[in-house]
Coordinates of C-alpha atoms and ligand atoms in Angstrom, one line a residue:
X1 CA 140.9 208.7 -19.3
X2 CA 140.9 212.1 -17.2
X3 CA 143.0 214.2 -19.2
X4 CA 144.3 216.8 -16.5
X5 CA 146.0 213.6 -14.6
X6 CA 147.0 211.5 -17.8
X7 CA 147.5 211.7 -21.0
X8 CA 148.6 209.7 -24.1
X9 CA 151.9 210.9 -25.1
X10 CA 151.4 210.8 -29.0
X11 CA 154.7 210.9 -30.4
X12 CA 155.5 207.7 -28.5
X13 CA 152.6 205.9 -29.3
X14 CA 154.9 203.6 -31.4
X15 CA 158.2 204.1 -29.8
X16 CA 158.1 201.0 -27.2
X17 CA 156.8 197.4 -28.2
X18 CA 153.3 196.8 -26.9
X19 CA 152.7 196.0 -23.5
X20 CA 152.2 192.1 -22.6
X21 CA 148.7 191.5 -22.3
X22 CA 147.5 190.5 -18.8
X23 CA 144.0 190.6 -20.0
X24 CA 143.2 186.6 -19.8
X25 CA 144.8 186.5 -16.3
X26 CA 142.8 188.8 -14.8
X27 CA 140.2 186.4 -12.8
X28 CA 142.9 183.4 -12.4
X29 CA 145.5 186.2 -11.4
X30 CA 145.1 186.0 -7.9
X31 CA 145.2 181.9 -7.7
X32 CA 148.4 181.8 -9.8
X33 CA 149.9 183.5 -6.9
X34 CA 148.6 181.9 -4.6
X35 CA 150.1 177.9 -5.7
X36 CA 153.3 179.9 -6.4
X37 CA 153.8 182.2 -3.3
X38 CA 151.3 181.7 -1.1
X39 CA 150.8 184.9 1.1
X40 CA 154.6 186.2 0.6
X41 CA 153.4 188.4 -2.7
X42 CA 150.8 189.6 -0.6
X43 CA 153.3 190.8 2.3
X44 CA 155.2 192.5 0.3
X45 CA 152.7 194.8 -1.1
X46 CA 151.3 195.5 2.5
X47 CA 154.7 196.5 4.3
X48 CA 154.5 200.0 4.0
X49 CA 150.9 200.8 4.3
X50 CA 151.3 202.5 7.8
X51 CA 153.3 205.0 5.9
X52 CA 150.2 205.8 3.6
X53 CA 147.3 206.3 5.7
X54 CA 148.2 209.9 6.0
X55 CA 148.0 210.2 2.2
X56 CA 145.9 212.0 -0.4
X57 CA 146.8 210.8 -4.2
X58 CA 148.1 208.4 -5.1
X59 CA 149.0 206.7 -8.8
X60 CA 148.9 203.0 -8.5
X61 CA 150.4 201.5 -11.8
X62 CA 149.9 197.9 -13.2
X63 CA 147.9 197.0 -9.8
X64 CA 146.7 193.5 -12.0
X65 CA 143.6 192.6 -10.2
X66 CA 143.3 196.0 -8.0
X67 CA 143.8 193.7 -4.5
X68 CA 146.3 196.4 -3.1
X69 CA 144.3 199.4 -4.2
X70 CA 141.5 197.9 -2.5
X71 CA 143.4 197.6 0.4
X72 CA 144.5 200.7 0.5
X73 CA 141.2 202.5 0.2
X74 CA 139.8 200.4 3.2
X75 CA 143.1 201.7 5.1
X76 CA 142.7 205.6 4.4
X77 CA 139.4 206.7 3.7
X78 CA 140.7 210.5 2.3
X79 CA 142.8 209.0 -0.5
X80 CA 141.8 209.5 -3.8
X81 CA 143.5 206.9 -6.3
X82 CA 143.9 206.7 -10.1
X83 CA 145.0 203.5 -11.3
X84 CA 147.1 202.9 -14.6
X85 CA 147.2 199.5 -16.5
X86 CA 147.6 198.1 -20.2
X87 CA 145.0 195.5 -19.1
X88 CA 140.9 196.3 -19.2
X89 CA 140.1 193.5 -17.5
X90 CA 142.6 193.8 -14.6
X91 CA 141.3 197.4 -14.6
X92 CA 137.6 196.4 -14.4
X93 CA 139.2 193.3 -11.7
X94 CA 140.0 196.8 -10.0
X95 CA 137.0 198.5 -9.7
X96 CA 135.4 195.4 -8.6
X97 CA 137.6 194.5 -6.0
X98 CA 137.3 198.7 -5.4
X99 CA 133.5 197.7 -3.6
X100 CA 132.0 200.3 -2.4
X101 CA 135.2 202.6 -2.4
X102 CA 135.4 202.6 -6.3
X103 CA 134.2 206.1 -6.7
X104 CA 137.6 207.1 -4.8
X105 CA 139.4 205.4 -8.2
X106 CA 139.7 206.8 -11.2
X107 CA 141.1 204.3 -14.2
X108 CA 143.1 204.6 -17.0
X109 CA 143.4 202.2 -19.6
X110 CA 147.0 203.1 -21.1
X111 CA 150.7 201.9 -21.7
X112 CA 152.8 203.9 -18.6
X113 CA 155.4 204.3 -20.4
X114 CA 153.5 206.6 -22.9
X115 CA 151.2 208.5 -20.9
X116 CA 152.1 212.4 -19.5
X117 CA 151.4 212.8 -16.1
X118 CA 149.7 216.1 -14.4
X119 CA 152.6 217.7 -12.6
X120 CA 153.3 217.9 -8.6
X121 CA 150.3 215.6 -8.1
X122 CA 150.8 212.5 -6.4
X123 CA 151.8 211.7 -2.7
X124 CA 152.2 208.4 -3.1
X125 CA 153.0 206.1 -6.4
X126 CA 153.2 202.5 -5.8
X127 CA 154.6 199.8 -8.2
X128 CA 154.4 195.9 -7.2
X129 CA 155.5 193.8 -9.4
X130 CA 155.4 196.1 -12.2
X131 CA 158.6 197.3 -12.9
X132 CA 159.8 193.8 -14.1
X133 CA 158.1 194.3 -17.4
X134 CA 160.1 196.8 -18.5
X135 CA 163.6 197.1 -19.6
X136 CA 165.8 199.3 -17.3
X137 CA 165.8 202.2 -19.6
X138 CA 162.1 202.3 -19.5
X139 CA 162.2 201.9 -15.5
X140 CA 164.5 205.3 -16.0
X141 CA 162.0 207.0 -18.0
X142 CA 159.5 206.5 -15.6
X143 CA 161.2 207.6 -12.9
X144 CA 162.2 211.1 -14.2
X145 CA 158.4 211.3 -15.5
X146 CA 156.9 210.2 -12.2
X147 CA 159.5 212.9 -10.3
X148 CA 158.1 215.4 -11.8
X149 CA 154.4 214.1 -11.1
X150 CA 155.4 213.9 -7.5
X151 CA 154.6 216.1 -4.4
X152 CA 157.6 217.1 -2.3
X153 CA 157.5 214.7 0.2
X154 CA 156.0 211.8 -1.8
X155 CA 157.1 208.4 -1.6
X156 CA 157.4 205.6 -4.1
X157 CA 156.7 202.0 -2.8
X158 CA 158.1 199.2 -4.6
X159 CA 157.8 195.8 -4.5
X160 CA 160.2 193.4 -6.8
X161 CA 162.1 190.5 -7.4
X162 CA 165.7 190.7 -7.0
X163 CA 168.5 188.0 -7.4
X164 CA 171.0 188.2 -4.9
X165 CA 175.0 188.4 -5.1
X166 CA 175.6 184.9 -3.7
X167 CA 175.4 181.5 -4.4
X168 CA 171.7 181.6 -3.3
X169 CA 170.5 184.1 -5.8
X170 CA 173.0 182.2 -8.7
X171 CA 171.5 178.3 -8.0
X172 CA 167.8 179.5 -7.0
X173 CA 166.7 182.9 -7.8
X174 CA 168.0 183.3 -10.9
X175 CA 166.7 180.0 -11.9
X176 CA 163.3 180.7 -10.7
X177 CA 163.3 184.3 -12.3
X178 CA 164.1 183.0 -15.8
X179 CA 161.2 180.2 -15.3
X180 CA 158.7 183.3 -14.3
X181 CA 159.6 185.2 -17.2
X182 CA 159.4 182.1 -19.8
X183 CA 156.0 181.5 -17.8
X184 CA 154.4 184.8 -18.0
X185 CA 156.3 185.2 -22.0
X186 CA 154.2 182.2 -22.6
X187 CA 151.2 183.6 -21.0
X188 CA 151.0 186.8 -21.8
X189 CA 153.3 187.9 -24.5
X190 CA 155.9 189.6 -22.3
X191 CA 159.2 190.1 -24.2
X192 CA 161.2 190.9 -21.4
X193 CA 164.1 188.0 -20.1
X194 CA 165.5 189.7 -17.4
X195 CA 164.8 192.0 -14.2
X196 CA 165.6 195.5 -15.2
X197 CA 168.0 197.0 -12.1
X198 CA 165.3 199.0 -10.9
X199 CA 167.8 200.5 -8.1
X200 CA 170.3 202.2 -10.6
X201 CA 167.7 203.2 -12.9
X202 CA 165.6 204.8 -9.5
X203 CA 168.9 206.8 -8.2
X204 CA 169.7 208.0 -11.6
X205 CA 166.2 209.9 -11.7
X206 CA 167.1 211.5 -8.4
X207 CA 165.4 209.1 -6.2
X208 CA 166.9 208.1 -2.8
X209 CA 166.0 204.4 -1.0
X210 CA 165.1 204.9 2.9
X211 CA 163.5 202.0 3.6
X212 CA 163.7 198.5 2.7
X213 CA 162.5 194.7 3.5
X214 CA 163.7 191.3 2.0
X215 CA 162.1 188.2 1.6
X216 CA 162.6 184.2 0.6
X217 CA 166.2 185.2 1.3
X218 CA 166.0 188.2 -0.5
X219 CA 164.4 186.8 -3.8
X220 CA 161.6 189.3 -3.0
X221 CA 162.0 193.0 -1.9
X222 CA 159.7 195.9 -1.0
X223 CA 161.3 199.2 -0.7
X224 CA 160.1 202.6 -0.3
X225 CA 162.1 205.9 -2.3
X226 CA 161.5 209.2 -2.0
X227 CA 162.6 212.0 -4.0
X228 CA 166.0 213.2 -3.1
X229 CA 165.9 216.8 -3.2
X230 CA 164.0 216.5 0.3
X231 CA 166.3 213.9 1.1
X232 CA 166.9 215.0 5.3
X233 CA 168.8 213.0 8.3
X234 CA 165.8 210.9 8.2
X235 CA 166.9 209.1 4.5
X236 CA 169.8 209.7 4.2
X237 CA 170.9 207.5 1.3
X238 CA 172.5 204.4 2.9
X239 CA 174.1 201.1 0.2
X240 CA 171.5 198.7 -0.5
X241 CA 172.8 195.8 -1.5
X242 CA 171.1 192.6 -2.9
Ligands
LIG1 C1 153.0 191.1 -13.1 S1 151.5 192.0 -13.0 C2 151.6 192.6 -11.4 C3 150.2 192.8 -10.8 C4 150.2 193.2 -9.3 N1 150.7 194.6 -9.2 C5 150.9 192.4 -8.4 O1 151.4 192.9 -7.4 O2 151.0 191.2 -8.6 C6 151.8 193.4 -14.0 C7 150.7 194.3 -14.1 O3 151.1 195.5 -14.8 C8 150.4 195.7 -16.0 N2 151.4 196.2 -17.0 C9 152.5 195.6 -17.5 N3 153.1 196.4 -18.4 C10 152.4 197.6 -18.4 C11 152.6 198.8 -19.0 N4 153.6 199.0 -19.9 N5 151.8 199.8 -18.8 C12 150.7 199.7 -17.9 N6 150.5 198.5 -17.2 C13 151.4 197.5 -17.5 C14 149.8 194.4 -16.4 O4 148.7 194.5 -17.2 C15 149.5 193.8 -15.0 O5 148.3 194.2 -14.5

């Protein structure tokens, strides 16, 4: 682990219950996905990718088999990338997948949400599918830590599942969310039951939403925050809504 990017924050070593382990997914990762969801998963994470070809660091967190970060070092050949995740063998999934761009990545084999992050680093952070295994106060946490770990006009992609307010999101996606979670509790030790709400926990850190995208009726979002200090006419923060 590259100490001046990230480093273990010892006094919480103990405070959060260890990370589910994703370790003997890691080569079937990518099949799982595809008999559940086909290409959508893979949509998701590719929406905003015009929006990071201009970018220079970027902290990729809980990329599982590294798919994404290998796309997005194919996409921008300037971008330097250090990847976080509780998993070695989605991390060494990553370098592989990496090819001949790995020596752009740099990873790091820890617990985000106890590892200190170099300050005003990052241009871009992206999150897919990570932010459902933690609680809400830990998606909070993050959020202030990765602020401050931030450049001024970074930007945050994130790509989740959501359960909508309607009748859709009470029969089917909340259904099919608790039947994931049992799944991956199963699977990989996950203690988590339900999705934290990433949106209140993301605003409450100072972050604004300017750009989102639904999917499967809105069972699946991909939305891109920015800090809101540098908030402008351009994101100004409009209601999201499920
Ligand atoms: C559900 S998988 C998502 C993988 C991939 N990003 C995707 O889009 O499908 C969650 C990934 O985050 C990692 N992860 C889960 N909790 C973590 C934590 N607390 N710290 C670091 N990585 C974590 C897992 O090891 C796994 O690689």
């Amino acid at each position: 682990m590259r100490s001046a990017t990230l480093e273990l924050n010892q006094a919480d070593r103990f405070a959060s219950p260890k990370p589910a382990n994703f370790d003997r997914l890691a080569r079937v990762y990518r099949w799982l996905e595809w008999f559940t969801f086909g290409p959508i998963l893979w949509q998701c994470r590719c929406v905003y990718l015009d929006e990071m070809k201009s970018r220079k660091a970027a902290l990729v967190i809980g990329d599982g088999d590294g798919r994404f970060t290998a796309e997005l070092l194919k996409r921008n050949q300037r971008i330097a990338v250090d990847a976080v995740d509780a998993s070695n063998a989605m991390l060494r999934q990553l370098k592989q997948q990496a090819g001949h761009n790995a020596s752009r990545v740099h990873v790091h084999l820890a617990d985000v949400r106890q590892v200190n992050l170099a300050p005003c680093k990052f241009d871009l952070i992206a999150t897919h599918f990570l932010l459902d295994c933690l609680t809400t106060v830990e998606v909070e946490s993050l959020a202030r830590r990765l602020k401050d770990a931030m450049t001024f006009d970074a930007i945050w992609i994130v790509s989740e599942f959501a359960i909508p307010d309607n009748w859709y999101g009470h029969l089917i996606a909340r259904p099919l969310v608790t039947g994931l979670y049992i799944a991956f509790g199963f699977l990989t030790g996950l203690s988590i039951r339900e999705l934290p709400r990433h949106r209140e926990a993301l605003q409450t850190a100072g972050f604004v939403l300017t750009k989102q995208q639904k999917r499967m009726w809105g069972l699946l979002v991909s939305e891109l925050w920015e800090s809101s200090p540098i908030a402008n006419s351009r994101s100004i923060p409009k209601v999201f809504k499920d």
